[in-house]
Amino acid sequence: MAEPFPPFSTPPVPTTPQIAPSPGVPPLMAVLWPPPAVAEFHPPLRPNFGHIGKPIFLRANHFQVKIPNCCLYHYDITITPDKCPRKVNREIIEVLVNTHKEFFGQQKPVFDGRKNLYSKKALPIGRERIEVNISLPGGDSRDRSFTVSMKAVAKVDLELLERVLRGEQMEMPFESIQALDVVLRHLPSMRYTPVGRSFFSQPEGDPYLLGNGREVWFGFHQSIRPSQWKMMLNIDVSATAFYKQQPVLQFLCELLELGSIEEQRRPLSDSQRVKF
């Protein structure tokens, strides 16, 4: 007698051993746990230095900056009345430094023209905000009065920036870069006319005229940036347009293309006023 045909059966499905995820891993990520190991990337080494060809000299527009191993003290500055031009604010701080030796002594702090002042030594004002009254000579023989408020903010350690450049620290200390930028921009801002990150001086001799009362001023652009192993100061040439210094009536004639003011025999029209 023939034996009955064995019943159909579902073959077993191979299973992958499950590894319990670590606490805090979402359920959807448990399937991919643990994450696959990523091989560490090693860039290929430079095989050698070339010796074929003619050596040439290159003129670079960036230069290495050596960072001193010291700390700078950061202070918040508030000048009242506010909304003064940066040039006026710098004059106020210069008078403050020269007239209040009890705070600054012989040191010369740097100022960004708005809110930030840095000094090499801590000022003897503690952690409280202090106020000082300053006067500047005015154009109508009357002095202008201002109130300068100062408060300690932080101690900036420039050594942290060196640690990043040496590869000993990953987080970039941007407050150190800001302090160095203010230091390097302070003196040019006092001697030249700053516009953005550039500095300009009034041209000597015959200026380059652009028409409509404007002329070209030449200057330089300055910016400090961290590279892979050192701080670099980028300096490049720059040029922009300024309104030249001249009487208002002469500027009006040049803008409206008039030979002289006598040629305008009637009041200015609406279109002339808009153009002016």
XYZ file of C-alpha atoms in Angstrom:
276
model
C 0.000 0.000 0.000
C 1.376 3.340 -1.042
C 2.253 5.737 1.717
C 0.309 8.980 1.793
C 2.005 12.034 0.237
C 3.462 14.199 2.978
C 1.564 17.440 3.525
C 2.898 20.708 2.130
C 4.869 22.822 4.582
C 6.264 26.347 4.404
C 10.044 26.319 4.438
C 11.521 28.194 7.359
C 12.494 31.788 6.685
C 16.079 32.577 7.695
C 16.174 35.135 10.418
C 18.823 37.675 11.204
C 19.841 37.801 14.798
C 18.468 40.965 16.354
C 20.657 43.223 18.447
C 18.938 45.291 21.038
C 19.476 48.965 20.302
C 20.886 51.279 22.882
C 18.454 53.239 25.018
C 17.102 56.299 23.281
C 17.260 54.872 19.712
C 13.930 55.422 17.855
C 12.034 52.223 16.855
C 12.448 52.948 13.122
C 16.190 53.149 13.590
C 16.369 49.847 15.468
C 16.515 47.970 12.150
C 19.683 49.842 11.197
C 21.272 49.493 14.607
C 24.169 49.389 15.161
C 25.328 51.800 12.419
C 27.848 50.408 9.950
C 31.446 51.200 10.677
C 32.890 53.933 8.448
C 36.492 53.564 7.426
C 38.655 56.521 8.433
C 39.679 58.599 5.425
C 43.397 59.078 4.860
C 44.252 61.432 1.985
C 47.150 60.315 -0.181
C 50.515 61.811 0.665
C 52.307 64.103 -1.735
C 54.864 61.900 -3.527
C 57.547 64.540 -3.996
C 58.291 68.155 -4.864
C 58.939 69.077 -8.477
C 62.327 70.348 -9.628
C 61.657 70.894 -13.345
C 60.900 74.396 -14.559
C 61.933 77.936 -13.779
C 61.279 79.353 -10.300
C 59.236 82.559 -10.276
C 58.272 85.094 -7.621
C 54.605 85.503 -6.709
C 53.095 88.597 -5.168
C 50.440 87.610 -2.619
C 47.674 89.731 -1.129
C 47.456 87.772 2.124
C 49.963 87.661 4.959
C 50.450 85.578 8.060
C 49.396 87.128 11.366
C 51.256 86.074 14.507
C 48.859 85.946 17.428
C 50.234 87.100 20.804
C 49.737 84.747 23.721
C 47.625 87.081 25.836
C 44.082 87.998 26.807
C 41.958 90.992 25.806
C 39.223 92.483 27.971
C 35.942 93.193 26.176
C 33.705 96.115 27.242
C 30.266 97.167 26.028
C 30.025 100.855 25.126
C 26.846 102.938 24.946
C 27.061 106.561 23.809
C 24.161 108.950 24.456
C 22.819 110.633 22.349
C 23.072 107.648 20.050
C 22.972 107.343 16.241
C 26.134 109.426 15.877
C 28.465 108.607 12.971
C 31.305 106.214 13.709
C 33.793 109.052 13.246
C 32.156 111.072 16.033
C 31.996 108.015 18.291
C 35.731 107.431 17.784
C 36.450 111.051 18.689
C 34.387 110.638 21.867
C 36.279 107.528 22.933
C 39.622 109.179 22.116
C 38.751 112.094 24.404
C 37.603 109.618 27.067
C 40.923 107.747 26.975
C 43.032 110.931 27.054
C 41.113 112.678 29.859
C 40.335 109.765 32.223
C 43.696 108.258 33.070
C 42.201 106.792 36.245
C 40.527 104.178 34.037
C 42.993 103.644 31.185
C 46.370 104.755 32.522
C 48.945 104.640 29.699
C 47.263 101.929 27.630
C 45.490 102.638 24.341
C 42.327 100.538 23.887
C 40.765 99.823 20.501
C 37.176 100.662 19.529
C 35.002 99.519 16.617
C 33.045 102.796 16.442
C 29.812 101.340 17.808
C 29.608 99.073 20.856
C 32.826 97.109 21.386
C 35.986 98.267 23.154
C 38.989 96.030 23.907
C 41.887 96.704 26.269
C 44.997 94.692 27.080
C 44.568 95.231 30.819
C 41.363 95.100 32.831
C 39.878 98.515 33.600
C 39.380 99.284 37.325
C 35.594 99.517 37.036
C 34.570 96.090 38.338
C 31.478 94.373 36.920
C 29.120 97.329 37.286
C 28.200 99.730 34.476
C 29.677 103.197 34.898
C 28.860 106.476 33.126
C 31.235 109.296 32.176
C 30.382 112.705 30.667
C 32.424 113.819 27.651
C 32.396 117.145 25.753
C 33.410 117.788 22.152
C 33.863 121.236 20.602
C 30.964 122.168 18.326
C 30.901 124.130 15.112
C 28.988 127.069 16.643
C 31.526 127.606 19.483
C 29.348 125.560 21.845
C 30.484 122.247 23.254
C 28.494 119.107 22.576
C 27.896 116.885 25.609
C 27.797 113.076 25.508
C 27.440 110.337 28.095
C 29.591 107.229 27.707
C 28.485 104.093 29.511
C 30.958 101.204 29.980
C 30.442 97.672 31.270
C 32.725 94.635 31.330
C 31.507 91.831 29.051
C 34.095 89.061 28.799
C 37.739 88.086 28.866
C 38.900 86.985 25.415
C 41.708 84.423 25.439
C 43.643 84.501 22.153
C 45.335 81.213 23.055
C 42.049 79.433 22.195
C 42.498 80.508 18.590
C 46.010 79.072 18.528
C 44.674 75.762 19.832
C 42.228 75.561 16.934
C 44.975 76.295 14.414
C 47.154 73.583 15.992
C 44.289 71.085 15.751
C 43.911 70.735 19.524
C 40.390 72.176 19.566
C 37.532 71.942 17.060
C 35.231 74.808 18.087
C 36.259 78.105 16.486
C 36.375 81.004 19.014
C 34.682 83.693 16.918
C 34.959 86.237 19.740
C 38.766 86.018 19.394
C 38.560 86.632 15.633
C 36.259 89.621 16.238
C 38.716 91.060 18.777
C 41.660 90.699 16.372
C 39.630 92.310 13.590
C 38.845 95.336 15.791
C 42.532 95.612 16.765
C 43.712 95.609 13.141
C 41.003 98.039 11.975
C 41.346 100.609 14.774
C 44.320 102.626 13.485
C 43.256 102.661 9.782
C 39.794 103.819 10.879
C 41.389 106.793 12.643
C 43.549 107.791 9.649
C 41.341 106.984 6.648
C 37.675 107.035 5.671
C 36.193 103.572 6.313
C 33.487 102.231 4.008
C 32.429 98.673 4.771
C 35.611 96.623 5.127
C 37.678 99.075 3.046
C 39.562 102.289 3.816
C 39.899 105.259 1.462
C 41.820 108.525 1.354
C 41.122 111.688 -0.621
C 43.092 111.662 -3.889
C 46.034 113.989 -4.279
C 46.461 116.034 -7.438
C 43.901 115.800 -10.250
C 41.022 113.540 -9.165
C 39.286 110.990 -11.393
C 35.940 112.660 -12.102
C 32.808 110.579 -12.757
C 30.346 113.394 -13.407
C 27.286 114.415 -11.397
C 29.547 115.742 -8.650
C 31.320 112.455 -7.983
C 34.957 111.384 -8.049
C 36.918 108.155 -7.492
C 38.778 107.487 -4.249
C 41.288 104.653 -4.054
C 42.049 102.638 -0.957
C 42.504 99.111 0.323
C 40.355 96.246 1.553
C 41.315 94.472 4.780
C 40.012 91.244 6.277
C 41.446 88.716 8.750
C 40.502 85.053 8.300
C 41.639 81.728 9.794
C 43.250 79.255 7.398
C 44.060 75.591 7.985
C 47.140 76.272 10.085
C 47.523 80.025 10.641
C 45.678 83.347 10.675
C 45.845 85.287 7.412
C 45.322 89.004 6.769
C 43.919 89.685 3.309
C 44.747 93.117 1.849
C 43.640 94.153 -1.620
C 43.177 97.359 -3.591
C 39.746 98.967 -3.632
C 38.006 101.932 -5.233
C 34.643 103.611 -4.801
C 32.816 106.844 -5.638
C 32.542 109.861 -3.336
C 30.787 113.187 -3.762
C 33.560 115.702 -4.209
C 33.875 118.718 -1.934
C 32.412 121.818 -3.590
C 29.796 124.566 -3.020
C 26.153 123.498 -3.187
C 25.335 125.833 -6.122
C 28.259 124.444 -8.115
C 27.084 120.916 -7.386
C 23.555 121.898 -8.505
C 24.844 123.287 -11.817
C 26.944 120.183 -12.458
C 24.057 117.858 -11.683
C 21.568 119.776 -13.842
C 24.169 120.318 -16.597
C 24.156 124.099 -16.295
C 27.135 126.254 -17.213
C 26.363 128.655 -14.359
C 23.501 129.425 -12.008
C 22.550 132.448 -14.183
C 21.330 130.058 -16.878
C 18.506 128.956 -14.563
C 16.222 131.973 -15.083
C 13.114 130.401 -13.561
C 12.463 128.364 -10.410
C 13.457 124.714 -10.484
C 10.918 122.408 -12.046
C 9.606 119.309 -10.271
C 11.857 117.025 -12.325
C 14.917 119.152 -11.484
C 14.091 119.039 -7.780
C 13.737 115.251 -7.894
C 17.055 114.920 -9.714
C 18.771 117.234 -7.236
